[in-house]
């Protein structure tokens, strides 16, 4: 959920991404499925970094 909310924030701040203020074009359920598929595949990884403020 944090990734989706963060994508909405940064999507509204720049035109240099493939999405805008609507965030990633994926539902919470879709994001959960994606994370599960990455965890199951030993050749896959996903990185997400966020600055704490």
Short mmCIF file of N, CA and C in Angstrom, two decimals, residues 2 4 9-10 14 17 19-20 30 34 38 45 48 51 53:
data_model
loop_
_atom_site.label_atom_id
_atom_site.label_comp_id
_atom_site.label_asym_id
_atom_site.label_seq_id
_atom_site.Cartn_x
_atom_site.Cartn_y
_atom_site.Cartn_z
N UNK A 2 1.97 1.22 0.73
CA UNK A 2 2.85 2.39 0.78
C UNK A 2 3.39 2.73 -0.60
N UNK A 4 1.94 2.28 -3.48
CA UNK A 4 0.88 2.90 -4.29
C UNK A 4 0.66 4.35 -3.86
N UNK A 9 1.96 10.43 -4.85
CA UNK A 9 2.64 11.65 -4.42
C UNK A 9 3.67 12.09 -5.44
N UNK A 10 4.57 11.17 -5.81
CA UNK A 10 5.63 11.56 -6.74
C UNK A 10 5.10 11.75 -8.16
N UNK A 14 5.99 15.43 -10.88
CA UNK A 14 6.87 15.46 -12.05
C UNK A 14 6.15 14.94 -13.29
N UNK A 17 7.75 10.69 -15.33
CA UNK A 17 7.42 9.31 -15.01
C UNK A 17 6.37 8.81 -15.99
N UNK A 19 3.57 7.62 -15.20
CA UNK A 19 2.27 7.75 -14.55
C UNK A 19 2.19 9.13 -13.92
N UNK A 20 0.99 9.56 -13.61
CA UNK A 20 0.79 10.87 -13.02
C UNK A 20 0.26 10.77 -11.60
N UNK A 30 -3.60 -6.24 -6.95
CA UNK A 30 -2.63 -6.47 -8.01
C UNK A 30 -1.20 -6.31 -7.51
N UNK A 34 1.75 -9.12 -7.41
CA UNK A 34 3.08 -8.86 -7.97
C UNK A 34 4.17 -9.18 -6.95
N UNK A 38 7.19 -12.07 -7.19
CA UNK A 38 8.62 -11.77 -7.04
C UNK A 38 9.23 -12.64 -5.95
N UNK A 45 13.62 -9.76 -8.40
CA UNK A 45 13.73 -8.91 -7.22
C UNK A 45 13.02 -7.59 -7.51
N UNK A 48 12.44 -0.91 -3.61
CA UNK A 48 11.62 0.27 -3.34
C UNK A 48 12.29 1.02 -2.22
N UNK A 51 12.74 7.88 1.35
CA UNK A 51 13.42 8.66 2.37
C UNK A 51 12.46 8.90 3.53
N UNK A 53 11.22 11.13 6.53
CA UNK A 53 11.31 12.52 6.98
C UNK A 53 10.34 12.81 8.06
#
